[in-house]
Coordinates of N, CA, C and O in Angstrom, one line a residue:
Q536 N 207.3 57.2 34.2 CA 206.4 58.3 34.7 C 204.8 57.8 34.9 O 204.5 57.0 34.1
L537 N 204.3 58.1 36.0 CA 203.2 57.7 36.5 C 202.0 58.7 35.8 O 202.0 59.9 36.4
Q538 N 201.2 58.2 34.9 CA 200.1 59.2 34.3 C 199.1 58.4 33.7 O 199.1 57.4 33.5
L539 N 198.2 59.1 33.5 CA 196.9 58.8 32.8 C 196.8 59.6 31.6 O 197.0 60.9 31.5
V540 N 196.6 59.2 30.5 CA 196.3 59.7 29.0 C 195.1 59.4 28.5 O 194.8 58.2 28.2
E541 N 194.2 60.4 28.1 CA 192.9 60.2 27.5 C 193.3 60.2 26.0 O 194.0 61.1 25.6
S542 N 192.5 59.7 25.2 CA 192.5 59.8 23.7 C 191.1 59.6 23.1 O 190.2 59.1 23.8
G543 N 190.9 60.0 21.9 CA 189.8 59.7 21.2 C 188.7 60.8 21.1 O 187.6 60.6 20.4
G544 N 189.1 62.0 21.6 CA 188.3 63.1 21.5 C 188.0 63.5 20.0 O 188.8 63.2 19.3
G545 N 187.1 64.3 19.7 CA 186.8 65.0 18.5 C 185.5 65.4 18.5 O 184.9 65.9 19.3
S546 N 185.2 65.8 17.2 CA 183.8 66.3 16.6 C 182.8 65.2 16.5 O 182.8 64.1 15.9
V547 N 181.6 65.2 17.2 CA 180.4 64.3 17.0 C 179.3 64.9 16.7 O 178.7 65.9 17.2
Q548 N 178.6 64.5 15.8 CA 177.1 64.9 15.5 C 176.0 64.5 16.5 O 176.4 63.4 17.2
P549 N 175.1 65.2 16.7 CA 174.0 64.6 17.6 C 173.5 63.6 17.2 O 173.3 63.2 15.9
G550 N 173.3 62.6 18.0 CA 172.9 61.3 17.8 C 174.1 60.2 17.4 O 173.9 59.1 17.2
G551 N 175.4 60.8 17.0 CA 176.5 60.1 16.7 C 177.3 59.3 18.0 O 176.7 59.4 19.1
S552 N 178.2 58.7 17.6 CA 178.8 58.0 18.8 C 180.5 58.2 18.7 O 180.9 58.7 17.7
L553 N 181.1 58.1 19.9 CA 182.5 58.2 19.9 C 183.1 57.4 21.0 O 182.2 57.1 22.1
R554 N 184.4 56.9 20.8 CA 184.9 56.1 22.1 C 186.1 56.8 22.7 O 187.0 57.1 21.9
L555 N 186.1 57.1 23.8 CA 187.2 57.6 24.5 C 188.1 56.5 25.2 O 187.5 55.6 25.7
S556 N 189.3 56.7 25.3 CA 190.2 55.7 26.0 C 190.8 56.4 27.0 O 191.3 57.6 26.9
C557 N 191.3 55.9 28.2 CA 192.1 56.0 29.1 C 193.1 55.3 29.5 O 192.6 54.0 30.0
S558 N 194.2 55.6 29.3 CA 195.4 54.5 29.4 C 196.5 55.0 30.6 O 196.7 56.3 30.7
S559 N 196.8 54.1 31.3 CA 197.7 54.5 32.5 C 199.2 53.9 32.0 O 199.3 53.1 31.0
S560 N 200.2 54.8 32.5 CA 201.4 54.2 32.3 C 202.2 54.4 33.6 O 201.9 55.3 34.4
G561 N 203.1 53.4 34.0 CA 203.7 53.4 35.2 C 203.1 52.7 36.4 O 203.7 52.6 37.4
F562 N 201.8 52.3 36.2 CA 200.9 51.6 37.1 C 200.0 50.9 36.6 O 199.6 51.0 35.3
T563 N 199.5 49.7 37.4 CA 198.4 49.0 36.8 C 197.1 49.4 37.2 O 196.9 49.5 38.5
L564 N 196.3 49.8 36.1 CA 195.1 50.3 36.2 C 194.2 49.4 36.8 O 193.1 49.9 37.5
A565 N 194.3 48.1 36.7 CA 193.3 47.1 37.1 C 193.3 47.3 38.8 O 192.3 46.7 39.3
S566 N 194.3 47.8 39.4 CA 194.2 47.9 40.9 C 193.4 49.3 41.3 O 193.4 49.6 42.4
Y567 N 192.8 49.9 40.4 CA 192.2 51.3 40.5 C 190.9 51.6 40.0 O 190.4 50.8 39.0
N568 N 189.9 52.0 40.8 CA 188.6 52.4 40.5 C 189.0 53.7 39.4 O 189.8 54.7 39.7
V569 N 188.0 53.7 38.3 CA 188.7 54.8 37.5 C 187.2 55.5 37.2 O 186.1 54.8 36.9
D570 N 187.2 56.8 37.1 CA 186.0 57.8 36.8 C 186.2 58.5 35.5 O 187.5 58.7 35.1
W571 N 185.1 58.9 34.8 CA 185.2 59.9 33.7 C 184.4 61.2 34.3 O 183.3 61.3 35.0
F572 N 185.2 62.3 34.3 CA 184.6 63.5 34.6 C 184.6 64.3 33.3 O 185.2 64.1 32.5
R573 N 183.7 65.4 33.4 CA 183.6 66.3 32.2 C 183.3 67.8 32.6 O 182.7 68.0 33.6
K574 N 184.0 68.6 31.8 CA 183.6 70.0 32.0 C 183.3 70.8 30.9 O 184.1 70.9 30.0
A575 N 182.1 71.3 30.9 CA 181.7 72.0 29.7 C 181.8 73.3 29.9 O 181.8 73.7 31.0
P576 N 181.8 74.1 28.9 CA 182.0 75.7 29.1 C 180.9 76.2 29.9 O 179.9 75.9 29.7
G577 N 181.3 77.0 30.9 CA 180.5 77.6 31.8 C 179.6 76.8 32.7 O 178.9 77.2 33.6
K578 N 179.9 75.5 32.8 CA 179.5 74.6 33.7 C 180.4 73.9 34.7 O 181.6 74.1 34.5
E579 N 179.8 73.3 35.6 CA 180.8 72.7 36.9 C 181.2 71.3 36.3 O 180.5 70.5 35.5
T580 N 182.4 71.0 37.0 CA 182.8 69.8 36.5 C 181.9 68.7 37.1 O 181.6 68.9 38.4
E581 N 181.7 67.6 36.3 CA 180.7 66.8 37.1 C 181.2 65.2 36.7 O 181.8 65.1 35.4
G582 N 181.1 64.4 37.5 CA 181.3 63.0 37.3 C 180.1 62.4 36.4 O 179.0 62.6 36.8
I583 N 180.5 61.5 35.5 CA 179.4 60.9 34.6 C 179.6 59.5 34.6 O 178.6 58.8 34.4
A584 N 180.7 58.7 35.0 CA 180.7 57.2 35.0 C 181.9 56.8 35.8 O 182.8 57.7 35.9
C585 N 181.8 55.7 36.2 CA 182.9 54.9 37.0 C 182.9 53.6 36.8 O 181.9 52.9 36.5
I586 N 184.0 52.9 37.2 CA 184.1 51.5 37.0 C 185.1 51.2 38.2 O 186.1 51.6 38.3
G587 N 184.6 50.2 38.8 CA 185.5 49.8 39.9 C 186.3 48.4 39.7 O 186.2 47.9 38.7
T588 N 187.2 48.2 40.8 CA 188.2 47.0 40.4 C 187.4 45.9 40.5 O 187.6 44.7 39.9
S589 N 186.1 45.8 41.1 CA 185.1 44.7 41.1 C 184.4 44.5 39.8 O 183.8 43.4 39.6
G590 N 184.6 45.4 38.9 CA 183.8 45.5 37.7 C 182.4 46.3 37.7 O 181.8 46.3 36.6
N591 N 182.1 46.7 39.0 CA 180.6 47.5 39.1 C 180.9 48.9 38.1 O 182.0 49.3 38.1
T592 N 179.6 49.0 37.8 CA 179.7 50.5 36.9 C 178.5 51.2 37.7 O 177.5 50.8 38.2
D593 N 178.7 52.6 37.6 CA 177.8 53.7 37.9 C 177.6 54.9 37.0 O 178.6 55.0 36.4
Y594 N 176.7 55.5 36.9 CA 176.4 56.4 35.7 C 175.8 57.7 36.4 O 174.8 57.4 37.0
R595 N 175.9 58.8 35.8 CA 175.1 59.9 36.2 C 173.8 59.8 35.3 O 173.9 59.2 34.3
D596 N 172.8 60.2 35.9 CA 171.5 59.9 35.2 C 171.3 60.4 33.9 O 170.7 59.8 33.0
S597 N 172.0 61.6 33.5 CA 171.8 62.1 32.2 C 172.5 61.2 31.2 O 172.4 61.6 29.9
V598 N 173.3 60.4 31.5 CA 174.0 59.6 30.5 C 173.7 58.1 30.5 O 174.0 57.4 29.6
K599 N 172.9 57.6 31.4 CA 172.4 56.4 31.6 C 171.7 56.0 30.4 O 170.9 56.5 29.9
G600 N 171.9 54.7 29.9 CA 171.3 54.3 28.5 C 172.2 54.7 27.3 O 171.8 54.2 26.3
R601 N 173.0 55.7 27.5 CA 173.7 56.3 26.2 C 175.1 56.2 26.4 O 175.7 55.7 25.3
F602 N 175.9 56.0 27.6 CA 177.2 56.0 27.7 C 177.5 54.6 28.3 O 176.7 54.0 29.3
T603 N 178.6 54.1 28.2 CA 179.0 52.7 28.6 C 180.5 52.9 29.1 O 181.3 53.1 28.3
I604 N 180.8 52.6 30.2 CA 182.3 52.4 30.7 C 182.6 51.1 30.8 O 181.8 50.0 31.0
S605 N 183.9 50.8 30.4 CA 184.4 49.5 30.5 C 185.9 49.5 30.7 O 186.4 50.5 30.4
R606 N 186.5 48.3 31.0 CA 187.9 48.4 31.0 C 188.4 47.2 30.4 O 188.0 45.9 30.6
D607 N 189.7 47.3 30.1 CA 190.4 46.1 29.6 C 191.7 46.2 30.4 O 192.7 47.0 30.0
N608 N 191.8 45.2 31.2 CA 192.9 45.4 32.3 C 194.1 44.9 31.6 O 195.3 45.4 32.2
A609 N 194.1 44.0 30.7 CA 195.3 43.7 30.1 C 196.1 44.8 29.3 O 197.1 44.7 29.2
K610 N 195.3 45.6 29.0 CA 195.7 47.0 28.2 C 195.9 48.0 29.1 O 196.3 49.2 28.6
N611 N 195.7 48.0 30.3 CA 195.6 49.1 31.3 C 194.9 50.2 30.7 O 195.3 51.4 30.7
T612 N 193.7 50.0 30.2 CA 192.7 51.0 29.6 C 191.4 50.9 30.0 O 190.9 49.9 30.3
V613 N 190.7 52.0 30.2 CA 189.3 52.1 30.5 C 188.8 53.0 29.2 O 189.3 53.9 28.8
Y614 N 187.5 52.5 29.0 CA 186.8 53.2 27.8 C 185.5 53.8 28.3 O 185.1 53.5 29.1
L615 N 185.2 54.7 27.4 CA 184.0 55.4 27.6 C 183.3 55.4 26.2 O 183.8 56.3 25.3
Q616 N 182.3 54.5 26.0 CA 181.5 54.6 24.8 C 180.4 55.5 24.9 O 179.5 55.3 25.7
M617 N 180.4 56.5 24.1 CA 179.5 57.6 24.0 C 178.4 57.4 22.8 O 179.0 57.3 21.7
D618 N 177.2 56.8 22.9 CA 176.3 56.8 21.9 C 175.1 57.7 22.2 O 174.9 58.4 23.3
D619 N 174.4 57.9 21.0 CA 173.4 59.0 21.1 C 173.9 60.4 21.6 O 173.1 60.8 22.4
F620 N 174.9 60.8 21.1 CA 175.6 62.1 21.5 C 174.5 63.3 21.4 O 173.9 63.4 20.3
K621 N 174.4 64.0 22.6 CA 173.7 65.3 22.7 C 174.6 66.4 22.7 O 175.7 66.2 23.3
P622 N 174.0 67.4 22.1 CA 174.8 68.8 22.2 C 175.4 68.9 23.6 O 176.5 69.7 23.9
E623 N 174.6 68.9 24.6 CA 174.9 69.0 26.0 C 176.1 68.2 26.6 O 176.6 68.3 27.6
D624 N 176.5 67.1 25.8 CA 177.6 66.4 26.1 C 179.0 66.8 25.7 O 179.9 66.2 26.2
A625 N 178.7 67.9 24.8 CA 180.1 68.7 24.5 C 180.8 69.0 25.8 O 180.5 69.8 26.6
A626 N 182.1 68.8 25.9 CA 182.9 69.1 27.1 C 184.4 68.6 26.9 O 184.8 67.7 26.1
V627 N 185.3 69.0 27.8 CA 186.6 68.3 27.8 C 186.3 67.2 28.8 O 185.8 67.5 30.0
Y628 N 186.7 66.0 28.6 CA 186.5 64.7 29.3 C 187.9 64.4 30.1 O 188.9 64.3 29.1
H629 N 187.9 64.1 31.2 CA 189.0 63.7 32.0 C 188.6 62.3 32.6 O 187.6 62.1 33.2
C630 N 189.7 61.5 32.6 CA 189.5 60.4 33.5 C 190.6 60.6 34.8 O 191.3 61.3 34.7
A631 N 190.0 59.9 35.7 CA 190.7 59.8 37.0 C 190.9 58.4 37.8 O 189.9 57.7 37.5
A632 N 191.7 58.3 38.5 CA 191.9 57.0 39.0 C 192.2 57.1 40.6 O 192.9 57.9 40.8
I633 N 191.7 56.2 41.4 CA 192.1 56.2 42.7 C 192.4 54.6 43.1 O 191.6 53.8 42.5
R634 N 193.3 54.4 44.0 CA 193.5 53.0 44.3 C 192.3 52.3 44.9 O 191.6 53.0 45.9
G635 N 191.9 51.2 44.4 CA 190.8 50.6 44.8 C 190.6 49.8 46.0 O 190.3 48.4 45.9
F636 N 191.1 50.2 47.0 CA 190.9 49.6 48.4 C 189.4 49.3 48.7 O 189.1 48.3 49.1
Q637 N 188.5 50.1 48.1 CA 187.1 50.0 48.1 C 186.6 49.6 46.6 O 186.7 50.2 45.8
P638 N 186.3 48.3 46.4 CA 186.2 47.8 45.0 C 185.0 48.3 44.3 O 185.0 48.0 42.8
R639 N 184.2 48.8 45.0 CA 183.1 49.3 44.2 C 182.8 50.9 44.2 O 183.2 51.4 45.2
C640 N 182.8 51.5 43.1 CA 182.7 52.8 42.7 C 181.5 53.2 42.8 O 180.4 52.6 42.3
V641 N 181.2 54.6 43.1 CA 179.9 55.3 42.7 C 180.2 56.7 42.4 O 181.2 57.4 42.6
V642 N 179.4 57.2 41.2 CA 179.7 58.6 40.7 C 179.4 59.5 41.6 O 178.3 59.5 42.6
P643 N 180.4 60.4 41.9 CA 180.2 61.5 43.0 C 178.8 62.4 42.8 O 178.5 62.7 41.5
E644 N 178.2 62.6 43.7 CA 176.9 63.4 43.7 C 177.2 64.7 43.3 O 178.3 65.5 43.9
G645 N 176.3 65.6 42.6 CA 176.5 67.1 42.5 C 177.8 67.3 41.5 O 178.0 66.7 40.7
N646 N 178.2 68.2 41.9 CA 179.4 68.8 40.9 C 180.8 68.8 41.8 O 181.5 69.5 41.4
S647 N 181.0 68.1 42.7 CA 182.2 68.1 43.5 C 183.2 67.5 42.8 O 182.7 66.4 42.0
V648 N 184.4 67.8 43.1 CA 185.3 67.1 42.4 C 186.3 66.4 43.5 O 187.2 67.1 44.2
P649 N 186.2 65.1 43.7 CA 186.8 64.4 44.9 C 188.3 64.3 44.5 O 188.7 64.3 43.3
L650 N 189.0 63.8 45.5 CA 190.3 63.6 45.5 C 190.7 62.4 44.8 O 189.9 61.6 45.0
R651 N 191.6 62.2 43.8 CA 191.9 61.1 43.1 C 193.4 61.1 43.0 O 194.1 62.0 43.1
D652 N 194.0 59.8 42.8 CA 195.4 59.8 42.7 C 196.1 60.3 41.5 O 197.0 60.7 41.5
Y653 N 195.3 60.1 40.4 CA 195.7 60.5 39.1 C 194.7 61.0 38.3 O 193.5 60.6 38.4
W654 N 195.0 62.1 37.5 CA 194.2 62.6 36.4 C 194.6 62.7 35.3 O 195.8 63.0 35.1
G655 N 193.9 62.6 34.4 CA 194.3 62.8 32.9 C 194.3 64.0 32.5 O 193.8 64.9 33.2
Q656 N 195.0 64.5 31.4 CA 195.0 65.9 30.8 C 193.7 66.4 30.3 O 193.6 67.6 30.1
G657 N 192.8 65.6 29.7 CA 191.7 65.8 29.4 C 191.7 65.7 27.7 O 192.7 65.7 27.0
T658 N 190.4 65.3 27.1 CA 190.5 65.2 25.6 C 189.1 65.8 25.3 O 188.0 65.9 26.1
Q659 N 189.1 66.8 24.4 CA 188.0 67.5 24.1 C 187.0 67.0 23.1 O 187.4 66.5 22.1
V660 N 185.7 66.9 23.3 CA 184.6 66.5 22.5 C 183.7 67.5 22.3 O 183.2 68.3 23.2
T661 N 183.6 67.7 20.9 CA 182.7 68.9 20.6 C 181.6 68.4 19.7 O 181.6 67.1 19.1
V662 N 180.6 69.3 19.5 CA 179.3 68.9 18.6 C 179.4 69.6 17.3 O 179.8 70.6 17.1
S663 N 179.1 68.7 16.3 CA 179.1 69.1 15.0 C 177.9 69.0 14.5 O 176.8 68.2 14.9
S664 N 177.4 69.7 13.3 CA 176.1 69.5 12.7 C 176.3 69.3 11.3 O 175.2 69.3 10.4

């Protein structure tokens, strides 16, 4: 079965940290550019980070300096390290993959949801106090 599965969601206090994981099964994730998208209640889906097959990374301005995307190709896994969590970061987080024929990725501008080869089911991240 060809799929992406996210894990690591949960409740985070403002200023806290959480690490999300995105793992592939049935295909080699190293050959794909990977994005993280999020959908907050009442808000449009937005891309927040991506990592290319080249290893380049890109981030939406609102998370720069707080979130870090990385990949462990041996584990077919991409991570999103979320630090200094803010209430507005609460959302369902999805990872998505597209075959990396272009090795450098760019976070989609605005709130468009571009075509991807695979989408994960999403993992929910909530804010706690």
